[in-house]
Amino acid sequence: MPPTNTYDDNTARAAGYLSRFSLNPTGHFIAGEWVTEGNQNTFTNLNPATNQPLGEVVAGTPGDMDRACEAAKEAFPAWAAMPGATRKQCLHHFADLIEDRADEIALVESSDCGQAIRFMKQAAIRGAANFRFFADKAPEARNGQSLFQADHTNFTMRSPIGPVGIITPWNTPFMLATWKIAPALAAGCTVVHKPAELSPLSASLLAEISAEAGIPPGVWNTVQGYGETVGRRLCEHPAIKAVALVGETSTGSQILRQGADTIKRVHLELGGKNPVIVFDDADYERALDAVIFMIFSLNGQRCTSSSRLLIQNSIRDRFLNDVRQRVEALVVGPPLDPATEVGPLIHQGHLEKVMHYMRAAVEDGATVAAGGHRRDDLGSGNYVSPTLFIDAHNKMRIAQEEIFGPVLTAIGFDTEEEAIALANDTNFGLAGYIWTGDTGRAMRLAQHIEAGMLWVNSENNRNLPSPFGGMKMSGMGRDGGDYSFDFYMETKNVCIAHDTHSIPVLGH
Ligand code: NAD
């Protein structure tokens, strides 16, 4: 990774990396071949910072998806049979290549999805870390348990489930794709990846790296295009044994329906309306830093963003005043500028959705303490001012619905019981953050808050062996460490008699 660069350096280097995407349509990668030719329909991929085209993308057809699924099916037996130690080497090589191209990946990703370059550099490195972590686990993926009885011994063994579909969203596409695909490959599954149509470019880099890393043809396939066409077909295809989605809750419902006829195993990582609860005995400054970071980093387009601030009334006015000052001081700008903290939203439709909530907040009786408007002064990109709503209550739309933008809704509370009730008063259950100096209270909240992941006095630290996922409408299933292998593998139980038990005798 080159040393920190200026905005101009980044822009020039990004233009170099992006030129290929403007010259030729971004296509599919199926059975080791690029598919860009023929009578393919394309759609235009826009730069969120300017709304100017970055290039054309091939809009896959169900036929393209069928070919990818068949390729994954054909490649499966050999990949599954490869020793884990060999897969480990291959995936480490993959990680090396990501690190070699981290600068390119970060600049392309930042240009494509509008996330600030300061975060996308980390995301590229984290992508490599995902591969290394699961590479090291590949040799033990098949391991099982030994379960004894008086007259029998049971043991379990795992085997890769088969070809799998991975469907990813637009918010941090590179990191999320590696997070899902690395464990699938380590387990011995072959993959068909359907990236989001709004940020397709880094998926294409990943497919390219897969070939460079020596992943055999058909083990990694990428099909570009729309969810309703190629995404749907991926869920319906009989060769695909499991589908992992990261996306909206409504998409999760569709995936369940689409996979029903073929009894697809499904893993859903969906939306959230995550509370950050700050008590008056918390480390004030650290809580303040974390509250700001967890909603305004990544433009608030983050599933684990702490979009609801539950603040104890005894410190509410002082804390919210400090939050407001920090929100007003956030640097909004082009994603490639190293100074930028909040970049443009992914596309115009999403900007309109976020602006809808600015209006809904006022209609429902909340007060806009900071922001609340577009940033037209930054040009034709999808810029919105970081926003703080106060005087809110938990029944308002801004407290119940996922906005997925740099928008924080603050709600006061008095007691621990009230904080728990507010935290749980949502259809979602992905993440929660607890700030208190009282360990007993932290433990009580950890027990009662309905969320798949809780952080106490921290801001979304990730530990790759730990389970990642949500409850309620935030999804089903867990990623991370061995949890990922549970999804991508079948578990078989083998029961062996010690020849000491009596067998019931019939017909004698
Ligand atoms: P989305 O659901 O619109 O799209 C996600 C993916 O699903 C895209 O690739 C899309 O093309 C595909 N898709 C859409 N309809 C489909 C269908 N009928 N069949 C198959 N595939 C289909 O989500 P998005 O707008 O791209 O991403 C934002 C959402 O993702 C937010 O709700 C966010 O919370 C969620 N998200 C969750 C996590 C998590 O770990 N829980 C992480 C990141 C993002």
PDB file of N, CA, C and O in Angstrom, residues 386-454:
ATOM      1  N   PRO A 386     -24.665  14.978   7.415  1.00  0.00           N
ATOM      2  CA  PRO A 386     -24.846  14.113   8.582  1.00  0.00           C
ATOM      3  C   PRO A 386     -25.883  14.738   9.508  1.00  0.00           C
ATOM      4  O   PRO A 386     -25.898  15.959   9.711  1.00  0.00           O
ATOM      5  N   THR A 387     -26.761  13.882  10.037  1.00  0.00           N
ATOM      6  CA  THR A 387     -27.976  14.401  10.679  1.00  0.00           C
ATOM      7  C   THR A 387     -28.186  13.816  12.069  1.00  0.00           C
ATOM      8  O   THR A 387     -27.960  12.625  12.287  1.00  0.00           O
ATOM      9  N   LEU A 388     -28.623  14.697  12.978  1.00  0.00           N
ATOM     10  CA  LEU A 388     -29.008  14.264  14.331  1.00  0.00           C
ATOM     11  C   LEU A 388     -30.447  14.687  14.583  1.00  0.00           C
ATOM     12  O   LEU A 388     -30.782  15.874  14.475  1.00  0.00           O
ATOM     13  N   PHE A 389     -31.289  13.712  14.926  1.00  0.00           N
ATOM     14  CA  PHE A 389     -32.666  14.006  15.337  1.00  0.00           C
ATOM     15  C   PHE A 389     -32.763  13.868  16.851  1.00  0.00           C
ATOM     16  O   PHE A 389     -32.324  12.856  17.415  1.00  0.00           O
ATOM     17  N   ILE A 390     -33.363  14.876  17.483  1.00  0.00           N
ATOM     18  CA  ILE A 390     -33.627  14.791  18.929  1.00  0.00           C
ATOM     19  C   ILE A 390     -35.140  14.961  19.151  1.00  0.00           C
ATOM     20  O   ILE A 390     -35.892  15.090  18.191  1.00  0.00           O
ATOM     21  N   ASP A 391     -35.547  14.958  20.414  1.00  0.00           N
ATOM     22  CA  ASP A 391     -36.978  15.030  20.764  1.00  0.00           C
ATOM     23  C   ASP A 391     -37.753  13.925  20.053  1.00  0.00           C
ATOM     24  O   ASP A 391     -38.884  14.124  19.595  1.00  0.00           O
ATOM     25  N   ALA A 392     -37.120  12.796  19.929  1.00  0.00           N
ATOM     26  CA  ALA A 392     -37.760  11.677  19.223  1.00  0.00           C
ATOM     27  C   ALA A 392     -38.311  10.680  20.239  1.00  0.00           C
ATOM     28  O   ALA A 392     -37.916  10.689  21.404  1.00  0.00           O
ATOM     29  N   HIS A 393     -39.242   9.852  19.802  1.00  0.00           N
ATOM     30  CA  HIS A 393     -39.625   8.713  20.619  1.00  0.00           C
ATOM     31  C   HIS A 393     -39.607   7.457  19.757  1.00  0.00           C
ATOM     32  O   HIS A 393     -39.546   7.529  18.522  1.00  0.00           O
ATOM     33  N   ASN A 394     -39.676   6.317  20.403  1.00  0.00           N
ATOM     34  CA  ASN A 394     -39.358   5.065  19.725  1.00  0.00           C
ATOM     35  C   ASN A 394     -40.419   4.597  18.743  1.00  0.00           C
ATOM     36  O   ASN A 394     -40.179   3.655  17.995  1.00  0.00           O
ATOM     37  N   LYS A 395     -41.586   5.240  18.725  1.00  0.00           N
ATOM     38  CA  LYS A 395     -42.611   4.814  17.767  1.00  0.00           C
ATOM     39  C   LYS A 395     -42.477   5.549  16.439  1.00  0.00           C
ATOM     40  O   LYS A 395     -43.162   5.224  15.467  1.00  0.00           O
ATOM     41  N   MET A 396     -41.634   6.557  16.396  1.00  0.00           N
ATOM     42  CA  MET A 396     -41.489   7.319  15.146  1.00  0.00           C
ATOM     43  C   MET A 396     -40.848   6.438  14.077  1.00  0.00           C
ATOM     44  O   MET A 396     -40.074   5.529  14.386  1.00  0.00           O
ATOM     45  N   ARG A 397     -41.126   6.793  12.808  1.00  0.00           N
ATOM     46  CA  ARG A 397     -40.538   6.031  11.708  1.00  0.00           C
ATOM     47  C   ARG A 397     -39.005   6.063  11.753  1.00  0.00           C
ATOM     48  O   ARG A 397     -38.344   5.093  11.440  1.00  0.00           O
ATOM     49  N   ILE A 398     -38.442   7.222  12.185  1.00  0.00           N
ATOM     50  CA  ILE A 398     -36.980   7.325  12.225  1.00  0.00           C
ATOM     51  C   ILE A 398     -36.370   6.465  13.330  1.00  0.00           C
ATOM     52  O   ILE A 398     -35.147   6.289  13.379  1.00  0.00           O
ATOM     53  N   ALA A 399     -37.217   5.947  14.221  1.00  0.00           N
ATOM     54  CA  ALA A 399     -36.714   5.059  15.282  1.00  0.00           C
ATOM     55  C   ALA A 399     -36.994   3.596  14.985  1.00  0.00           C
ATOM     56  O   ALA A 399     -36.431   2.716  15.632  1.00  0.00           O
ATOM     57  N   GLN A 400     -37.868   3.348  14.020  1.00  0.00           N
ATOM     58  CA  GLN A 400     -38.284   1.965  13.744  1.00  0.00           C
ATOM     59  C   GLN A 400     -37.733   1.413  12.430  1.00  0.00           C
ATOM     60  O   GLN A 400     -37.531   0.217  12.300  1.00  0.00           O
ATOM     61  N   GLU A 401     -37.521   2.294  11.456  1.00  0.00           N
ATOM     62  CA  GLU A 401     -37.178   1.805  10.109  1.00  0.00           C
ATOM     63  C   GLU A 401     -35.701   2.036   9.821  1.00  0.00           C
ATOM     64  O   GLU A 401     -35.127   3.036  10.255  1.00  0.00           O
ATOM     65  N   GLU A 402     -35.101   1.096   9.064  1.00  0.00           N
ATOM     66  CA  GLU A 402     -33.680   1.220   8.740  1.00  0.00           C
ATOM     67  C   GLU A 402     -33.502   2.297   7.672  1.00  0.00           C
ATOM     68  O   GLU A 402     -34.006   2.165   6.555  1.00  0.00           O
ATOM     69  N   ILE A 403     -32.795   3.365   8.011  1.00  0.00           N
ATOM     70  CA  ILE A 403     -32.583   4.462   7.059  1.00  0.00           C
ATOM     71  C   ILE A 403     -31.349   4.175   6.203  1.00  0.00           C
ATOM     72  O   ILE A 403     -31.295   4.479   5.037  1.00  0.00           O
ATOM     73  N   PHE A 404     -30.335   3.573   6.782  1.00  0.00           N
ATOM     74  CA  PHE A 404     -29.104   3.192   6.085  1.00  0.00           C
ATOM     75  C   PHE A 404     -28.385   4.414   5.507  1.00  0.00           C
ATOM     76  O   PHE A 404     -27.928   4.431   4.368  1.00  0.00           O
ATOM     77  N   GLY A 405     -28.307   5.462   6.329  1.00  0.00           N
ATOM     78  CA  GLY A 405     -27.588   6.671   5.944  1.00  0.00           C
ATOM     79  C   GLY A 405     -26.982   7.305   7.187  1.00  0.00           C
ATOM     80  O   GLY A 405     -27.153   6.797   8.310  1.00  0.00           O
ATOM     81  N   PRO A 406     -26.299   8.452   7.030  1.00  0.00           N
ATOM     82  CA  PRO A 406     -25.626   9.097   8.169  1.00  0.00           C
ATOM     83  C   PRO A 406     -26.626   9.877   9.027  1.00  0.00           C
ATOM     84  O   PRO A 406     -26.587  11.110   9.086  1.00  0.00           O
ATOM     85  N   VAL A 407     -27.502   9.156   9.670  1.00  0.00           N
ATOM     86  CA  VAL A 407     -28.636   9.755  10.369  1.00  0.00           C
ATOM     87  C   VAL A 407     -28.792   9.085  11.731  1.00  0.00           C
ATOM     88  O   VAL A 407     -28.979   7.867  11.803  1.00  0.00           O
ATOM     89  N   LEU A 408     -28.745   9.892  12.775  1.00  0.00           N
ATOM     90  CA  LEU A 408     -28.830   9.359  14.140  1.00  0.00           C
ATOM     91  C   LEU A 408     -30.086   9.886  14.829  1.00  0.00           C
ATOM     92  O   LEU A 408     -30.344  11.094  14.812  1.00  0.00           O
ATOM     93  N   THR A 409     -30.836   8.970  15.437  1.00  0.00           N
ATOM     94  CA  THR A 409     -32.041   9.345  16.175  1.00  0.00           C
ATOM     95  C   THR A 409     -31.771   9.159  17.666  1.00  0.00           C
ATOM     96  O   THR A 409     -31.441   8.047  18.095  1.00  0.00           O
ATOM     97  N   ALA A 410     -31.901  10.246  18.450  1.00  0.00           N
ATOM     98  CA  ALA A 410     -31.603  10.175  19.888  1.00  0.00           C
ATOM     99  C   ALA A 410     -32.897  10.158  20.699  1.00  0.00           C
ATOM    100  O   ALA A 410     -33.820  10.941  20.447  1.00  0.00           O
ATOM    101  N   ILE A 411     -32.928   9.259  21.680  1.00  0.00           N
ATOM    102  CA  ILE A 411     -34.114   9.076  22.532  1.00  0.00           C
ATOM    103  C   ILE A 411     -33.648   8.983  23.982  1.00  0.00           C
ATOM    104  O   ILE A 411     -32.700   8.229  24.271  1.00  0.00           O
ATOM    105  N   GLY A 412     -34.289   9.703  24.883  1.00  0.00           N
ATOM    106  CA  GLY A 412     -33.883   9.678  26.292  1.00  0.00           C
ATOM    107  C   GLY A 412     -34.531   8.527  27.060  1.00  0.00           C
ATOM    108  O   GLY A 412     -35.573   8.008  26.672  1.00  0.00           O
ATOM    109  N   PHE A 413     -33.878   8.136  28.174  1.00  0.00           N
ATOM    110  CA  PHE A 413     -34.477   7.147  29.069  1.00  0.00           C
ATOM    111  C   PHE A 413     -33.989   7.438  30.481  1.00  0.00           C
ATOM    112  O   PHE A 413     -32.972   8.115  30.679  1.00  0.00           O
ATOM    113  N   ASP A 414     -34.719   6.897  31.479  1.00  0.00           N
ATOM    114  CA  ASP A 414     -34.327   7.117  32.875  1.00  0.00           C
ATOM    115  C   ASP A 414     -33.692   5.868  33.492  1.00  0.00           C
ATOM    116  O   ASP A 414     -32.656   5.951  34.130  1.00  0.00           O
ATOM    117  N   THR A 415     -34.332   4.734  33.320  1.00  0.00           N
ATOM    118  CA  THR A 415     -33.900   3.546  34.073  1.00  0.00           C
ATOM    119  C   THR A 415     -33.364   2.461  33.141  1.00  0.00           C
ATOM    120  O   THR A 415     -33.619   2.471  31.926  1.00  0.00           O
ATOM    121  N   GLU A 416     -32.679   1.531  33.779  1.00  0.00           N
ATOM    122  CA  GLU A 416     -32.149   0.367  33.049  1.00  0.00           C
ATOM    123  C   GLU A 416     -33.280  -0.401  32.359  1.00  0.00           C
ATOM    124  O   GLU A 416     -33.150  -0.800  31.194  1.00  0.00           O
ATOM    125  N   GLU A 417     -34.395  -0.582  33.076  1.00  0.00           N
ATOM    126  CA  GLU A 417     -35.522  -1.345  32.527  1.00  0.00           C
ATOM    127  C   GLU A 417     -36.084  -0.643  31.286  1.00  0.00           C
ATOM    128  O   GLU A 417     -36.425  -1.278  30.284  1.00  0.00           O
ATOM    129  N   GLU A 418     -36.145   0.685  31.392  1.00  0.00           N
ATOM    130  CA  GLU A 418     -36.664   1.454  30.251  1.00  0.00           C
ATOM    131  C   GLU A 418     -35.708   1.315  29.054  1.00  0.00           C
ATOM    132  O   GLU A 418     -36.145   1.168  27.909  1.00  0.00           O
ATOM    133  N   ALA A 419     -34.426   1.344  29.323  1.00  0.00           N
ATOM    134  CA  ALA A 419     -33.440   1.224  28.230  1.00  0.00           C
ATOM    135  C   ALA A 419     -33.602  -0.127  27.530  1.00  0.00           C
ATOM    136  O   ALA A 419     -33.576  -0.206  26.291  1.00  0.00           O
ATOM    137  N   ILE A 420     -33.791  -1.187  28.293  1.00  0.00           N
ATOM    138  CA  ILE A 420     -33.952  -2.522  27.693  1.00  0.00           C
ATOM    139  C   ILE A 420     -35.234  -2.563  26.856  1.00  0.00           C
ATOM    140  O   ILE A 420     -35.238  -3.060  25.722  1.00  0.00           O
ATOM    141  N   ALA A 421     -36.310  -1.994  27.412  1.00  0.00           N
ATOM    142  CA  ALA A 421     -37.587  -2.027  26.679  1.00  0.00           C
ATOM    143  C   ALA A 421     -37.463  -1.257  25.369  1.00  0.00           C
ATOM    144  O   ALA A 421     -37.933  -1.724  24.312  1.00  0.00           O
ATOM    145  N   LEU A 422     -36.813  -0.103  25.411  1.00  0.00           N
ATOM    146  CA  LEU A 422     -36.645   0.678  24.177  1.00  0.00           C
ATOM    147  C   LEU A 422     -35.763  -0.073  23.179  1.00  0.00           C
ATOM    148  O   LEU A 422     -36.053  -0.120  21.985  1.00  0.00           O
ATOM    149  N   ALA A 423     -34.690  -0.638  23.679  1.00  0.00           N
ATOM    150  CA  ALA A 423     -33.758  -1.353  22.791  1.00  0.00           C
ATOM    151  C   ALA A 423     -34.490  -2.481  22.059  1.00  0.00           C
ATOM    152  O   ALA A 423     -34.265  -2.700  20.861  1.00  0.00           O
ATOM    153  N   ASN A 424     -35.379  -3.162  22.769  1.00  0.00           N
ATOM    154  CA  ASN A 424     -36.054  -4.327  22.179  1.00  0.00           C
ATOM    155  C   ASN A 424     -37.313  -3.973  21.389  1.00  0.00           C
ATOM    156  O   ASN A 424     -37.863  -4.833  20.699  1.00  0.00           O
ATOM    157  N   ASP A 425     -37.736  -2.735  21.476  1.00  0.00           N
ATOM    158  CA  ASP A 425     -38.965  -2.323  20.801  1.00  0.00           C
ATOM    159  C   ASP A 425     -38.688  -2.022  19.328  1.00  0.00           C
ATOM    160  O   ASP A 425     -38.756  -0.883  18.860  1.00  0.00           O
ATOM    161  N   THR A 426     -38.335  -3.054  18.596  1.00  0.00           N
ATOM    162  CA  THR A 426     -38.045  -2.958  17.169  1.00  0.00           C
ATOM    163  C   THR A 426     -38.197  -4.351  16.577  1.00  0.00           C
ATOM    164  O   THR A 426     -38.032  -5.348  17.283  1.00  0.00           O
ATOM    165  N   ASN A 427     -38.492  -4.388  15.273  1.00  0.00           N
ATOM    166  CA  ASN A 427     -38.584  -5.691  14.613  1.00  0.00           C
ATOM    167  C   ASN A 427     -37.216  -6.316  14.385  1.00  0.00           C
ATOM    168  O   ASN A 427     -37.105  -7.496  14.096  1.00  0.00           O
ATOM    169  N   PHE A 428     -36.178  -5.464  14.452  1.00  0.00           N
ATOM    170  CA  PHE A 428     -34.834  -5.948  14.140  1.00  0.00           C
ATOM    171  C   PHE A 428     -34.136  -6.475  15.395  1.00  0.00           C
ATOM    172  O   PHE A 428     -34.555  -6.195  16.519  1.00  0.00           O
ATOM    173  N   GLY A 429     -33.037  -7.181  15.195  1.00  0.00           N
ATOM    174  CA  GLY A 429     -32.262  -7.707  16.334  1.00  0.00           C
ATOM    175  C   GLY A 429     -30.851  -8.060  15.909  1.00  0.00           C
ATOM    176  O   GLY A 429     -30.370  -9.153  16.181  1.00  0.00           O
ATOM    177  N   LEU A 430     -30.199  -7.114  15.233  1.00  0.00           N
ATOM    178  CA  LEU A 430     -28.860  -7.434  14.733  1.00  0.00           C
ATOM    179  C   LEU A 430     -27.787  -7.166  15.787  1.00  0.00           C
ATOM    180  O   LEU A 430     -27.111  -8.079  16.244  1.00  0.00           O
ATOM    181  N   ALA A 431     -27.624  -5.884  16.169  1.00  0.00           N
ATOM    182  CA  ALA A 431     -26.515  -5.519  17.053  1.00  0.00           C
ATOM    183  C   ALA A 431     -26.982  -4.528  18.106  1.00  0.00           C
ATOM    184  O   ALA A 431     -28.047  -3.912  17.975  1.00  0.00           O
ATOM    185  N   GLY A 432     -26.173  -4.373  19.154  1.00  0.00           N
ATOM    186  CA  GLY A 432     -26.437  -3.364  20.173  1.00  0.00           C
ATOM    187  C   GLY A 432     -25.135  -2.999  20.857  1.00  0.00           C
ATOM    188  O   GLY A 432     -24.178  -3.791  20.870  1.00  0.00           O
ATOM    189  N   TYR A 433     -25.086  -1.811  21.405  1.00  0.00           N
ATOM    190  CA  TYR A 433     -23.872  -1.289  22.046  1.00  0.00           C
ATOM    191  C   TYR A 433     -24.268  -0.749  23.417  1.00  0.00           C
ATOM    192  O   TYR A 433     -25.247   0.005  23.527  1.00  0.00           O
ATOM    193  N   ILE A 434     -23.514  -1.137  24.439  1.00  0.00           N
ATOM    194  CA  ILE A 434     -23.854  -0.761  25.809  1.00  0.00           C
ATOM    195  C   ILE A 434     -22.674   0.003  26.393  1.00  0.00           C
ATOM    196  O   ILE A 434     -21.542  -0.520  26.391  1.00  0.00           O
ATOM    197  N   TRP A 435     -22.928   1.195  26.895  1.00  0.00           N
ATOM    198  CA  TRP A 435     -21.868   1.999  27.506  1.00  0.00           C
ATOM    199  C   TRP A 435     -22.215   2.250  28.964  1.00  0.00           C
ATOM    200  O   TRP A 435     -23.163   2.972  29.282  1.00  0.00           O
ATOM    201  N   THR A 436     -21.464   1.622  29.849  1.00  0.00           N
ATOM    202  CA  THR A 436     -21.682   1.785  31.285  1.00  0.00           C
ATOM    203  C   THR A 436     -20.389   1.429  32.024  1.00  0.00           C
ATOM    204  O   THR A 436     -19.599   0.610  31.533  1.00  0.00           O
ATOM    205  N   GLY A 437     -20.220   2.007  33.206  1.00  0.00           N
ATOM    206  CA  GLY A 437     -19.082   1.639  34.042  1.00  0.00           C
ATOM    207  C   GLY A 437     -19.428   0.540  35.026  1.00  0.00           C
ATOM    208  O   GLY A 437     -18.587   0.135  35.844  1.00  0.00           O
ATOM    209  N   ASP A 438     -20.653   0.039  34.974  1.00  0.00           N
ATOM    210  CA  ASP A 438     -21.150  -0.929  35.949  1.00  0.00           C
ATOM    211  C   ASP A 438     -21.218  -2.310  35.273  1.00  0.00           C
ATOM    212  O   ASP A 438     -22.077  -2.552  34.420  1.00  0.00           O
ATOM    213  N   THR A 439     -20.299  -3.194  35.667  1.00  0.00           N
ATOM    214  CA  THR A 439     -20.212  -4.498  35.006  1.00  0.00           C
ATOM    215  C   THR A 439     -21.486  -5.320  35.193  1.00  0.00           C
ATOM    216  O   THR A 439     -21.952  -5.984  34.260  1.00  0.00           O
ATOM    217  N   GLY A 440     -22.055  -5.266  36.378  1.00  0.00           N
ATOM    218  CA  GLY A 440     -23.277  -6.032  36.638  1.00  0.00           C
ATOM    219  C   GLY A 440     -24.395  -5.576  35.719  1.00  0.00           C
ATOM    220  O   GLY A 440     -25.127  -6.395  35.141  1.00  0.00           O
ATOM    221  N   ARG A 441     -24.497  -4.267  35.558  1.00  0.00           N
ATOM    222  CA  ARG A 441     -25.537  -3.741  34.660  1.00  0.00           C
ATOM    223  C   ARG A 441     -25.269  -4.198  33.218  1.00  0.00           C
ATOM    224  O   ARG A 441     -26.194  -4.601  32.502  1.00  0.00           O
ATOM    225  N   ALA A 442     -24.013  -4.147  32.811  1.00  0.00           N
ATOM    226  CA  ALA A 442     -23.676  -4.587  31.443  1.00  0.00           C
ATOM    227  C   ALA A 442     -24.103  -6.035  31.251  1.00  0.00           C
ATOM    228  O   ALA A 442     -24.672  -6.400  30.214  1.00  0.00           O
ATOM    229  N   MET A 443     -23.864  -6.854  32.267  1.00  0.00           N
ATOM    230  CA  MET A 443     -24.244  -8.273  32.164  1.00  0.00           C
ATOM    231  C   MET A 443     -25.762  -8.427  32.090  1.00  0.00           C
ATOM    232  O   MET A 443     -26.275  -9.264  31.337  1.00  0.00           O
ATOM    233  N   ARG A 444     -26.478  -7.615  32.894  1.00  0.00           N
ATOM    234  CA  ARG A 444     -27.951  -7.731  32.867  1.00  0.00           C
ATOM    235  C   ARG A 444     -28.489  -7.325  31.489  1.00  0.00           C
ATOM    236  O   ARG A 444     -29.371  -7.971  30.927  1.00  0.00           O
ATOM    237  N   LEU A 445     -27.924  -6.257  30.942  1.00  0.00           N
ATOM    238  CA  LEU A 445     -28.389  -5.829  29.613  1.00  0.00           C
ATOM    239  C   LEU A 445     -28.043  -6.868  28.552  1.00  0.00           C
ATOM    240  O   LEU A 445     -28.833  -7.152  27.657  1.00  0.00           O
ATOM    241  N   ALA A 446     -26.834  -7.415  28.670  1.00  0.00           N
ATOM    242  CA  ALA A 446     -26.398  -8.415  27.678  1.00  0.00           C
ATOM    243  C   ALA A 446     -27.373  -9.587  27.651  1.00  0.00           C
ATOM    244  O   ALA A 446     -27.653 -10.166  26.602  1.00  0.00           O
ATOM    245  N   GLN A 447     -27.909  -9.909  28.837  1.00  0.00           N
ATOM    246  CA  GLN A 447     -28.842 -11.028  28.914  1.00  0.00           C
ATOM    247  C   GLN A 447     -30.198 -10.688  28.283  1.00  0.00           C
ATOM    248  O   GLN A 447     -30.837 -11.541  27.679  1.00  0.00           O
ATOM    249  N   HIS A 448     -30.636  -9.455  28.420  1.00  0.00           N
ATOM    250  CA  HIS A 448     -32.016  -9.139  28.061  1.00  0.00           C
ATOM    251  C   HIS A 448     -32.192  -8.460  26.706  1.00  0.00           C
ATOM    252  O   HIS A 448     -33.308  -8.381  26.198  1.00  0.00           O
ATOM    253  N   ILE A 449     -31.133  -7.931  26.148  1.00  0.00           N
ATOM    254  CA  ILE A 449     -31.314  -7.251  24.855  1.00  0.00           C
ATOM    255  C   ILE A 449     -31.362  -8.287  23.733  1.00  0.00           C
ATOM    256  O   ILE A 449     -30.539  -9.199  23.663  1.00  0.00           O
ATOM    257  N   GLU A 450     -32.368  -8.118  22.871  1.00  0.00           N
ATOM    258  CA  GLU A 450     -32.589  -9.072  21.786  1.00  0.00           C
ATOM    259  C   GLU A 450     -31.758  -8.659  20.573  1.00  0.00           C
ATOM    260  O   GLU A 450     -32.198  -7.849  19.753  1.00  0.00           O
ATOM    261  N   ALA A 451     -30.549  -9.174  20.498  1.00  0.00           N
ATOM    262  CA  ALA A 451     -29.672  -8.878  19.362  1.00  0.00           C
ATOM    263  C   ALA A 451     -28.672 -10.016  19.231  1.00  0.00           C
ATOM    264  O   ALA A 451     -28.268 -10.613  20.235  1.00  0.00           O
ATOM    265  N   GLY A 452     -28.277 -10.273  17.994  1.00  0.00           N
ATOM    266  CA  GLY A 452     -27.300 -11.344  17.769  1.00  0.00           C
ATOM    267  C   GLY A 452     -25.919 -10.980  18.270  1.00  0.00           C
ATOM    268  O   GLY A 452     -25.110 -11.855  18.576  1.00  0.00           O
ATOM    269  N   MET A 453     -25.625  -9.675  18.327  1.00  0.00           N
ATOM    270  CA  MET A 453     -24.282  -9.235  18.727  1.00  0.00           C
ATOM    271  C   MET A 453     -24.385  -8.006  19.613  1.00  0.00           C
ATOM    272  O   MET A 453     -25.084  -7.047  19.282  1.00  0.00           O
ATOM    273  N   LEU A 454     -23.681  -8.060  20.732  1.00  0.00           N
ATOM    274  CA  LEU A 454     -23.641  -6.910  21.638  1.00  0.00           C
ATOM    275  C   LEU A 454     -22.193  -6.549  21.916  1.00  0.00           C
ATOM    276  O   LEU A 454     -21.348  -7.426  22.086  1.00  0.00           O
TER     277      LEU A 454
END
